[in-house]
C-alpha atoms as a PDB file:
ATOM      1  CA  MET A   1     203.564 247.239 153.113  1.00  0.00           C
ATOM      2  CA  ARG A   2     201.592 243.928 152.036  1.00  0.00           C
ATOM      3  CA  ARG A   3     200.431 245.759 149.066  1.00  0.00           C
ATOM      4  CA  LEU A   4     203.961 246.267 148.027  1.00  0.00           C
ATOM      5  CA  ARG A   5     204.919 242.703 148.849  1.00  0.00           C
ATOM      6  CA  ASP A   6     201.979 241.513 146.546  1.00  0.00           C
ATOM      7  CA  PHE A   7     202.844 243.450 143.819  1.00  0.00           C
ATOM      8  CA  TRP A   8     206.414 242.286 143.649  1.00  0.00           C
ATOM      9  CA  LEU A   9     206.248 238.806 144.786  1.00  0.00           C
ATOM     10  CA  GLY A  10     202.534 238.050 144.475  1.00  0.00           C
ATOM     11  CA  GLU A  11     200.294 236.957 141.248  1.00  0.00           C
ATOM     12  CA  ALA A  12     200.008 238.854 138.251  1.00  0.00           C
ATOM     13  CA  ASP A  13     197.650 239.013 135.047  1.00  0.00           C
ATOM     14  CA  VAL A  14     199.678 237.185 132.400  1.00  0.00           C
ATOM     15  CA  ALA A  15     197.525 238.296 129.609  1.00  0.00           C
ATOM     16  CA  PRO A  16     199.913 241.448 128.951  1.00  0.00           C
ATOM     17  CA  VAL A  17     203.220 239.243 129.061  1.00  0.00           C
ATOM     18  CA  ALA A  18     201.739 237.032 126.940  1.00  0.00           C
ATOM     19  CA  LEU A  19     200.842 239.994 124.345  1.00  0.00           C
ATOM     20  CA  PHE A  20     204.343 241.384 124.815  1.00  0.00           C
ATOM     21  CA  ARG A  21     205.720 237.895 123.983  1.00  0.00           C
ATOM     22  CA  ILE A  22     203.780 237.897 120.708  1.00  0.00           C
ATOM     23  CA  LEU A  23     204.645 241.087 119.747  1.00  0.00           C
ATOM     24  CA  PHE A  24     208.263 240.840 120.573  1.00  0.00           C
ATOM     25  CA  GLY A  25     208.471 237.382 118.760  1.00  0.00           C
ATOM     26  CA  LEU A  26     207.404 239.320 115.585  1.00  0.00           C
ATOM     27  CA  LEU A  27     210.067 241.905 116.265  1.00  0.00           C
ATOM     28  CA  LEU A  28     212.413 239.568 116.675  1.00  0.00           C
ATOM     29  CA  PHE A  29     211.845 237.577 113.308  1.00  0.00           C
ATOM     30  CA  ASN A  30     211.668 240.988 111.779  1.00  0.00           C
ATOM     31  CA  TRP A  31     215.337 241.805 113.262  1.00  0.00           C
ATOM     32  CA  PHE A  32     216.339 238.875 111.785  1.00  0.00           C
ATOM     33  CA  TRP A  33     214.716 238.965 108.445  1.00  0.00           C
ATOM     34  CA  GLN A  34     216.584 242.387 107.989  1.00  0.00           C
ATOM     35  CA  LEU A  35     220.173 240.726 108.648  1.00  0.00           C
ATOM     36  CA  TYR A  36     219.378 238.432 105.765  1.00  0.00           C
ATOM     37  CA  PRO A  37     220.910 240.670 103.088  1.00  0.00           C
ATOM     38  CA  ASN A  38     224.038 241.059 104.723  1.00  0.00           C
ATOM     39  CA  LEU A  39     224.789 237.671 106.192  1.00  0.00           C
ATOM     40  CA  THR A  40     228.020 237.067 103.835  1.00  0.00           C
ATOM     41  CA  ALA A  41     229.253 240.886 104.521  1.00  0.00           C
ATOM     42  CA  PHE A  42     228.776 240.864 108.352  1.00  0.00           C
ATOM     43  CA  PHE A  43     228.848 237.485 109.559  1.00  0.00           C
ATOM     44  CA  THR A  44     230.950 234.973 107.541  1.00  0.00           C
ATOM     45  CA  ASP A  45     235.069 234.848 106.878  1.00  0.00           C
ATOM     46  CA  ALA A  46     234.530 236.491 103.413  1.00  0.00           C
ATOM     47  CA  GLY A  47     233.126 239.309 104.893  1.00  0.00           C
ATOM     48  CA  ILE A  48     234.535 242.763 106.850  1.00  0.00           C
ATOM     49  CA  LEU A  49     235.355 240.997 109.958  1.00  0.00           C
ATOM     50  CA  PRO A  50     236.842 237.600 109.814  1.00  0.00           C
ATOM     51  CA  ARG A  51     236.720 235.023 112.652  1.00  0.00           C
ATOM     52  CA  SER A  52     240.619 235.591 113.303  1.00  0.00           C
ATOM     53  CA  ASP A  53     240.403 239.234 113.414  1.00  0.00           C
ATOM     54  CA  LEU A  54     237.341 239.003 115.940  1.00  0.00           C
ATOM     55  CA  ALA A  55     238.981 236.436 118.031  1.00  0.00           C
ATOM     56  CA  SER A  56     242.054 238.674 118.611  1.00  0.00           C
ATOM     57  CA  SER A  57     239.933 241.932 119.236  1.00  0.00           C
ATOM     58  CA  TYR A  58     237.182 240.311 121.363  1.00  0.00           C
ATOM     59  CA  PRO A  59     238.750 237.128 122.792  1.00  0.00           C
ATOM     60  CA  ASP A  60     235.886 236.588 125.232  1.00  0.00           C
ATOM     61  CA  ARG A  61     233.007 236.628 123.055  1.00  0.00           C
ATOM     62  CA  LEU A  62     231.561 233.055 122.451  1.00  0.00           C
ATOM     63  CA  SER A  63     229.269 232.853 119.753  1.00  0.00           C
ATOM     64  CA  VAL A  64     227.423 229.990 117.892  1.00  0.00           C
ATOM     65  CA  LEU A  65     228.499 231.635 114.669  1.00  0.00           C
ATOM     66  CA  SER A  66     231.964 231.372 115.729  1.00  0.00           C
ATOM     67  CA  LEU A  67     231.817 227.638 114.637  1.00  0.00           C
ATOM     68  CA  SER A  68     232.262 228.496 111.286  1.00  0.00           C
ATOM     69  CA  GLY A  69     232.747 231.231 108.978  1.00  0.00           C
ATOM     70  CA  GLU A  70     231.185 229.368 106.153  1.00  0.00           C
ATOM     71  CA  GLY A  71     228.164 231.061 104.347  1.00  0.00           C
ATOM     72  CA  TRP A  72     226.122 228.095 104.224  1.00  0.00           C
ATOM     73  CA  VAL A  73     226.663 227.668 108.159  1.00  0.00           C
ATOM     74  CA  VAL A  74     225.903 231.535 108.779  1.00  0.00           C
ATOM     75  CA  ALA A  75     222.631 231.040 106.562  1.00  0.00           C
ATOM     76  CA  ALA A  76     221.408 227.758 108.427  1.00  0.00           C
ATOM     77  CA  ILE A  77     222.009 229.173 111.832  1.00  0.00           C
ATOM     78  CA  TRP A  78     219.807 232.363 110.120  1.00  0.00           C
ATOM     79  CA  ALA A  79     217.222 230.160 109.514  1.00  0.00           C
ATOM     80  CA  VAL A  80     217.081 228.283 112.660  1.00  0.00           C
ATOM     81  CA  SER A  81     216.880 231.640 114.504  1.00  0.00           C
ATOM     82  CA  CYS A  82     213.966 232.711 112.307  1.00  0.00           C
ATOM     83  CA  VAL A  83     212.176 229.537 113.302  1.00  0.00           C
ATOM     84  CA  VAL A  84     212.843 230.000 116.775  1.00  0.00           C
ATOM     85  CA  ALA A  85     211.634 233.587 116.854  1.00  0.00           C
ATOM     86  CA  LEU A  86     208.345 232.774 115.024  1.00  0.00           C
ATOM     87  CA  SER A  87     208.153 229.823 117.835  1.00  0.00           C
ATOM     88  CA  LEU A  88     208.645 232.417 120.299  1.00  0.00           C
ATOM     89  CA  ALA A  89     205.806 234.343 118.979  1.00  0.00           C
ATOM     90  CA  ALA A  90     203.524 231.513 118.917  1.00  0.00           C
ATOM     91  CA  GLY A  91     204.245 230.320 122.105  1.00  0.00           C
ATOM     92  CA  TRP A  92     205.376 226.880 121.186  1.00  0.00           C
ATOM     93  CA  HIS A  93     207.997 225.634 123.961  1.00  0.00           C
ATOM     94  CA  THR A  94     208.108 228.952 124.836  1.00  0.00           C
ATOM     95  CA  ARG A  95     211.001 229.019 127.784  1.00  0.00           C
ATOM     96  CA  LEU A  96     213.146 226.923 125.425  1.00  0.00           C
ATOM     97  CA  ALA A  97     212.297 229.387 122.447  1.00  0.00           C
ATOM     98  CA  SER A  98     213.191 232.437 124.849  1.00  0.00           C
ATOM     99  CA  LEU A  99     216.618 231.160 125.776  1.00  0.00           C
ATOM    100  CA  LEU A 100     217.448 229.916 122.391  1.00  0.00           C
ATOM    101  CA  SER A 101     216.268 233.557 121.078  1.00  0.00           C
ATOM    102  CA  PHE A 102     218.823 234.738 123.668  1.00  0.00           C
ATOM    103  CA  VAL A 103     221.732 232.697 122.549  1.00  0.00           C
ATOM    104  CA  LEU A 104     220.687 233.215 118.847  1.00  0.00           C
ATOM    105  CA  VAL A 105     220.655 237.192 119.235  1.00  0.00           C
ATOM    106  CA  SER A 106     223.834 237.226 121.524  1.00  0.00           C
ATOM    107  CA  SER A 107     225.656 235.038 118.785  1.00  0.00           C
ATOM    108  CA  PHE A 108     224.816 237.443 115.971  1.00  0.00           C
ATOM    109  CA  SER A 109     225.522 240.550 118.382  1.00  0.00           C
ATOM    110  CA  TRP A 110     228.854 239.288 119.212  1.00  0.00           C
ATOM    111  CA  ARG A 111     229.879 238.099 115.918  1.00  0.00           C
ATOM    112  CA  ASP A 112     229.955 241.409 114.346  1.00  0.00           C
ATOM    113  CA  PRO A 113     229.715 243.981 117.262  1.00  0.00           C
ATOM    114  CA  LEU A 114     230.972 247.126 114.743  1.00  0.00           C
ATOM    115  CA  ILE A 115     227.187 247.138 113.099  1.00  0.00           C
ATOM    116  CA  LEU A 116     225.036 247.072 115.884  1.00  0.00           C
ATOM    117  CA  ASP A 117     223.774 249.884 118.633  1.00  0.00           C
ATOM    118  CA  GLY A 118     222.257 249.720 121.884  1.00  0.00           C
ATOM    119  CA  SER A 119     218.963 248.906 120.789  1.00  0.00           C
ATOM    120  CA  ASP A 120     220.502 245.158 119.759  1.00  0.00           C
ATOM    121  CA  LEU A 121     221.294 245.186 123.529  1.00  0.00           C
ATOM    122  CA  VAL A 122     217.843 245.192 124.362  1.00  0.00           C
ATOM    123  CA  PHE A 123     216.843 242.679 121.841  1.00  0.00           C
ATOM    124  CA  ARG A 124     219.382 240.408 123.643  1.00  0.00           C
ATOM    125  CA  LEU A 125     218.385 240.739 127.069  1.00  0.00           C
ATOM    126  CA  VAL A 126     214.424 240.606 126.782  1.00  0.00           C
ATOM    127  CA  PRO A 127     214.249 236.918 125.583  1.00  0.00           C
ATOM    128  CA  LEU A 128     216.224 236.122 128.823  1.00  0.00           C
ATOM    129  CA  TRP A 129     213.692 237.889 130.917  1.00  0.00           C
ATOM    130  CA  LEU A 130     211.049 236.402 129.150  1.00  0.00           C
ATOM    131  CA  ALA A 131     212.328 233.046 129.773  1.00  0.00           C
ATOM    132  CA  PHE A 132     211.618 233.465 133.603  1.00  0.00           C
ATOM    133  CA  THR A 133     207.963 234.843 133.024  1.00  0.00           C
ATOM    134  CA  ALA A 134     204.816 232.658 132.322  1.00  0.00           C
ATOM    135  CA  ALA A 135     204.629 234.274 128.800  1.00  0.00           C
ATOM    136  CA  GLY A 136     203.765 230.997 127.246  1.00  0.00           C
ATOM    137  CA  ASP A 137     200.736 230.495 129.829  1.00  0.00           C
ATOM    138  CA  ARG A 138     198.310 232.393 127.759  1.00  0.00           C
ATOM    139  CA  TRP A 139     197.339 232.905 123.804  1.00  0.00           C
ATOM    140  CA  SER A 140     200.047 230.198 122.996  1.00  0.00           C
ATOM    141  CA  ILE A 141     200.377 226.917 121.672  1.00  0.00           C
ATOM    142  CA  ASP A 142     201.570 225.895 125.147  1.00  0.00           C
ATOM    143  CA  ALA A 143     198.647 227.095 126.857  1.00  0.00           C
ATOM    144  CA  ARG A 144     196.440 225.249 124.300  1.00  0.00           C
ATOM    145  CA  ARG A 145     198.193 221.931 125.100  1.00  0.00           C
ATOM    146  CA  ARG A 146     197.319 222.260 128.884  1.00  0.00           C
ATOM    147  CA  ASP A 147     194.038 221.294 130.219  1.00  0.00           C
ATOM    148  CA  THR A 148     193.391 224.683 131.730  1.00  0.00           C
ATOM    149  CA  PRO A 149     195.402 227.805 130.722  1.00  0.00           C
ATOM    150  CA  ALA A 150     196.906 229.789 133.527  1.00  0.00           C
ATOM    151  CA  ALA A 151     195.301 233.062 134.060  1.00  0.00           C
ATOM    152  CA  ARG A 152     197.710 234.498 136.675  1.00  0.00           C
ATOM    153  CA  GLY A 153     201.556 233.870 137.339  1.00  0.00           C
ATOM    154  CA  TRP A 154     204.070 234.912 139.358  1.00  0.00           C
ATOM    155  CA  ALA A 155     204.709 238.619 139.435  1.00  0.00           C
ATOM    156  CA  PHE A 156     208.476 238.991 139.880  1.00  0.00           C
ATOM    157  CA  PRO A 157     209.709 238.047 136.612  1.00  0.00           C
ATOM    158  CA  ILE A 158     207.334 240.299 134.892  1.00  0.00           C
ATOM    159  CA  ARG A 159     208.095 243.270 137.359  1.00  0.00           C
ATOM    160  CA  LEU A 160     212.040 242.491 136.501  1.00  0.00           C
ATOM    161  CA  LEU A 161     211.092 242.879 132.815  1.00  0.00           C
ATOM    162  CA  GLU A 162     209.185 245.805 133.191  1.00  0.00           C
ATOM    163  CA  LEU A 163     211.762 247.240 135.455  1.00  0.00           C
ATOM    164  CA  GLN A 164     214.327 246.683 132.768  1.00  0.00           C
ATOM    165  CA  ILE A 165     212.161 248.497 130.057  1.00  0.00           C
ATOM    166  CA  ALA A 166     211.475 251.143 132.253  1.00  0.00           C
ATOM    167  CA  TRP A 167     215.019 251.586 132.860  1.00  0.00           C
ATOM    168  CA  ILE A 168     215.757 252.155 129.289  1.00  0.00           C
ATOM    169  CA  TYR A 169     213.620 254.826 129.414  1.00  0.00           C
ATOM    170  CA  LEU A 170     215.147 256.448 132.329  1.00  0.00           C
ATOM    171  CA  ALA A 171     218.777 256.036 130.893  1.00  0.00           C
ATOM    172  CA  THR A 172     218.062 257.202 127.449  1.00  0.00           C
ATOM    173  CA  GLY A 173     216.039 260.458 128.528  1.00  0.00           C
ATOM    174  CA  LEU A 174     218.456 261.640 130.928  1.00  0.00           C
END
């Protein structure tokens, strides 16, 4: 029973979650980069789903992209999203970058839900889980700014992230 408690509530090496943070940040940057050619078509009022139609079909979906349907605003939010993804990969203000990634991915996902699939849901949830881990405590700018980088962190948020990914594999395999 003690081993089970230590597995879930004890400490865990933060190196795997730090590597995951780096790779996920790069994948997130790639995800945003692939949106660029279609920013006008999918995320502005001049595109296939103006904000007025979106609001009538999905009134409960709040998004940063709901602020304006202008192309330059969408492009600016996209540029900020790319910077935040790279910040997450580099581990610069990791928790803030994780939370901002969650908000920005959610904003793009909710702005035009017709063009996305289930993998985008994963890209929306993972940064939220990362915000609760010690992902910035190793191999990051945050760790370099500290005197002694942490080698271990609380295991529970890491286990929840692992459980989320395992659940995805289980659910898609059935």
